[in-house]
Amino acid sequence: MRRLPRLILVGVRTHVSYMSRSPIEITFAVLVPLVYATLAVYLFRAAGDPDRLLTASVGAGLMGIWGSVLFGSGGAVQNQRWLGTLETLVVAPTPLALVLLPITLATAVIGTYAMGATLLWGVLLFDVPLDFAHPALFLLAVPVCVLALGMTGLLLAATFVLLRNANALANPLDTPVWLLSGLLVPVTVLPAWTHPVSWALPTTWGARAVHAATSGGDVLTPLLAAAALGAGYALAAVLVLGRVERRARAAATLALT
Amino acid sequence: MFRFLATARLVVVGGAISYRALFNWTTPPMFIGTLLVGPLLQVFFFVFLGRELGVADDRFHLVGNAVLAASASGVYGGTMAVANERRYGTLGAVLLSPRHRIPLWLGRALPYVLNGLFVSAFVLTAASLVLGLPLPAGALAGLLLVLLVAAGACSAFGLALGALGLRFRDVFLVSNVASSVLLLLTGAAVPRDTLPGWMRTAGELLPLTHAADAARGLTAGAGLDAGLLGAELAVGAGWGLLAVVLLGVFERGSRRRATLDTM
């Protein structure tokens, strides 16, 4: 039982170190969210809504975390394919889900650079006051949101095992999750038929908790919902991964690029 | 006459062959997901953001983002047209050619112009149908012309970035940043009058800025603004000229240092 936390801890540390040295990962995790943060701040200012500038910065940070998880998880399997290590990972005694979990968690950890960068950017350039409604709960909500995003990423990574070019699915998934999870725009502005989809995403509840900790409201209920849904997604990922792994082995498509 | 035909062949056939070779990783799902569905969903994101904040109406975001959709194939395609030759180890063979460099590189940008035009037209049509914002029939020819010029300017911009691929290793980092800068500064996604003066000035020098304004004028029934179209053409020509100069300078530099194919 002690091996599992150690495996996750060492895996996350290894992959965070690896990704921290990749200029492209840092660009996606820091520069692109800064562009969205700038854009959001100017839009919120133009809308005469300066009180929500912190919400805009936090929202852009969450968008950055999702971007990092999405492309990181989408690329998790593909990268191992390109490196020629996917078969080795599959035949290792450790279940594949536990090998992929640290990768997706590491992408979420790298994504938190986005939150730090957008908050710092807001403070230094736009005088956005760091006036959190619940500062302590914000520090709790962000890691839980990151975990929830990581679990969603794990489910994505599991389905991407079957796809030779996972980016084809990952690229268009960026904006719909921003929208459906209410990372920057509240889900209430979306058509009613999209609401059940939003409720089914752990990212929605994670973002709701982070926004509530920023601007006020109930933090704990959405936080618990994010954690519960995240756990459900992790379980689904393990089940899906078992099936797609067997299918990829049977069809001999595991290493095909 | 023979010389003209040979140059035209280099532009069209050479461009088509390089497109097939350098875009070889593109499968139909990849093309549809990345170049068609992704930008289409981006339109909806900005439309709903615009509705929430009330800064601009649906048509503003629809047209702006449809014009911006040309940037993906223009910027990344233009970059790939040079940088991937180096990555695949074929740059030396290409530059051994005694042919003039302008038609050689122009031909490489041409497929990405057509690609960008197709993507923009698709996004504009599909999003206007879904959002219930019909495009005026009288504006369609003008819109097509504006989108063509925008795609051309974007590809010239991408080629200039790609030229950096002859000198620097990780040029796709530059394309990613450039793509984000286009989103912020061209006014395609955010009204330019909400931005500070220096950002507006920088936007004037980038592709898509004038094309987005011209396309918005057309959909509002104001007719084609020749001034804006001319400005977009001038910006595209400027980036094209810079691309040719940079390609020449970096080619000579990498021959001198024997670093043409070095990664």
PDB file of C-alpha atoms in Angstrom, chain A residues 23-24 27-28 31-32 35-36 38-39 42-44 46-47 52 63 165 167-168 171-172 175-176 178-179 184-186 189-191, chain B residues 25 29-30 33-34 37-38 41-42 44-46 48-49 52-53 55 170 172-173 176-177 180 183-184 189-191 194-196 199:
ATOM      1  CA  PRO A  23      10.008  25.509 -23.732  1.00  0.00           C
ATOM      2  CA  ILE A  24       6.780  24.516 -25.503  1.00  0.00           C
ATOM      3  CA  THR A  27       4.775  28.609 -23.415  1.00  0.00           C
ATOM      4  CA  PHE A  28       1.429  26.852 -23.186  1.00  0.00           C
ATOM      5  CA  LEU A  31       2.463  32.811 -22.166  1.00  0.00           C
ATOM      6  CA  VAL A  32      -0.818  31.694 -23.745  1.00  0.00           C
ATOM      7  CA  VAL A  35      -2.691  36.518 -23.493  1.00  0.00           C
ATOM      8  CA  TYR A  36      -6.120  35.268 -22.421  1.00  0.00           C
ATOM      9  CA  THR A  38      -4.951  40.333 -20.832  1.00  0.00           C
ATOM     10  CA  LEU A  39      -7.841  39.842 -23.225  1.00  0.00           C
ATOM     11  CA  TYR A  42      -9.646  44.463 -21.212  1.00  0.00           C
ATOM     12  CA  LEU A  43     -13.027  42.913 -21.998  1.00  0.00           C
ATOM     13  CA  PHE A  44     -14.191  43.063 -18.364  1.00  0.00           C
ATOM     14  CA  ALA A  46     -14.758  47.625 -21.316  1.00  0.00           C
ATOM     15  CA  ALA A  47     -17.896  46.015 -19.920  1.00  0.00           C
ATOM     16  CA  ARG A  52     -14.640  41.248 -11.522  1.00  0.00           C
ATOM     17  CA  MET A  63      -8.292  28.029 -18.759  1.00  0.00           C
ATOM     18  CA  ASN A 165      -3.289  10.872 -33.509  1.00  0.00           C
ATOM     19  CA  ASN A 167      -4.279  15.685 -31.086  1.00  0.00           C
ATOM     20  CA  ALA A 168      -7.116  15.455 -33.613  1.00  0.00           C
ATOM     21  CA  ASN A 171      -7.258  20.334 -30.291  1.00  0.00           C
ATOM     22  CA  PRO A 172     -10.984  21.103 -30.592  1.00  0.00           C
ATOM     23  CA  THR A 175     -12.868  25.855 -25.941  1.00  0.00           C
ATOM     24  CA  PRO A 176     -15.915  23.617 -25.314  1.00  0.00           C
ATOM     25  CA  TRP A 178     -13.821  26.398 -21.140  1.00  0.00           C
ATOM     26  CA  LEU A 179     -17.426  27.156 -22.042  1.00  0.00           C
ATOM     27  CA  LEU A 184     -14.605  32.447 -17.669  1.00  0.00           C
ATOM     28  CA  VAL A 185     -18.263  32.724 -18.700  1.00  0.00           C
ATOM     29  CA  PRO A 186     -20.957  31.474 -16.253  1.00  0.00           C
ATOM     30  CA  VAL A 189     -25.484  32.083 -20.309  1.00  0.00           C
ATOM     31  CA  LEU A 190     -25.353  28.813 -22.271  1.00  0.00           C
ATOM     32  CA  PRO A 191     -28.469  27.151 -23.753  1.00  0.00           C
TER      33      PRO A 191
ATOM     34  CA  TRP B  25       0.893  14.024 -40.854  1.00  0.00           C
ATOM     35  CA  PRO B  29      -9.790  13.618 -38.537  1.00  0.00           C
ATOM     36  CA  MET B  30      -6.789  15.851 -37.787  1.00  0.00           C
ATOM     37  CA  GLY B  33     -10.683  18.533 -35.623  1.00  0.00           C
ATOM     38  CA  THR B  34      -7.901  21.096 -35.647  1.00  0.00           C
ATOM     39  CA  VAL B  37     -14.092  22.218 -35.508  1.00  0.00           C
ATOM     40  CA  GLY B  38     -11.580  23.993 -33.213  1.00  0.00           C
ATOM     41  CA  LEU B  41     -16.020  26.241 -31.299  1.00  0.00           C
ATOM     42  CA  GLN B  42     -13.817  29.266 -30.621  1.00  0.00           C
ATOM     43  CA  PHE B  44     -19.085  30.153 -29.876  1.00  0.00           C
ATOM     44  CA  PHE B  45     -16.773  30.773 -26.907  1.00  0.00           C
ATOM     45  CA  PHE B  46     -16.327  34.422 -27.843  1.00  0.00           C
ATOM     46  CA  PHE B  48     -21.107  33.680 -25.333  1.00  0.00           C
ATOM     47  CA  LEU B  49     -18.380  35.737 -23.637  1.00  0.00           C
ATOM     48  CA  GLU B  52     -22.246  37.892 -20.975  1.00  0.00           C
ATOM     49  CA  LEU B  53     -20.184  41.091 -20.985  1.00  0.00           C
ATOM     50  CA  VAL B  55     -19.023  44.558 -25.100  1.00  0.00           C
ATOM     51  CA  ASP B 170      12.420  25.736 -31.901  1.00  0.00           C
ATOM     52  CA  PHE B 172       7.160  26.442 -33.438  1.00  0.00           C
ATOM     53  CA  LEU B 173       7.492  28.176 -30.081  1.00  0.00           C
ATOM     54  CA  ASN B 176       2.502  29.597 -30.874  1.00  0.00           C
ATOM     55  CA  VAL B 177       3.283  32.984 -29.365  1.00  0.00           C
ATOM     56  CA  SER B 180      -1.766  34.234 -29.456  1.00  0.00           C
ATOM     57  CA  LEU B 183      -5.778  36.837 -31.132  1.00  0.00           C
ATOM     58  CA  LEU B 184      -5.056  39.737 -28.787  1.00  0.00           C
ATOM     59  CA  ALA B 189     -11.696  38.652 -30.826  1.00  0.00           C
ATOM     60  CA  VAL B 190     -11.790  41.845 -28.778  1.00  0.00           C
ATOM     61  CA  PRO B 191     -12.884  45.358 -29.883  1.00  0.00           C
ATOM     62  CA  THR B 194     -10.891  48.760 -25.670  1.00  0.00           C
ATOM     63  CA  LEU B 195      -7.117  48.262 -26.069  1.00  0.00           C
ATOM     64  CA  PRO B 196      -4.427  50.848 -25.229  1.00  0.00           C
ATOM     65  CA  MET B 199      -1.555  47.725 -28.803  1.00  0.00           C
TER      66      MET B 199
END
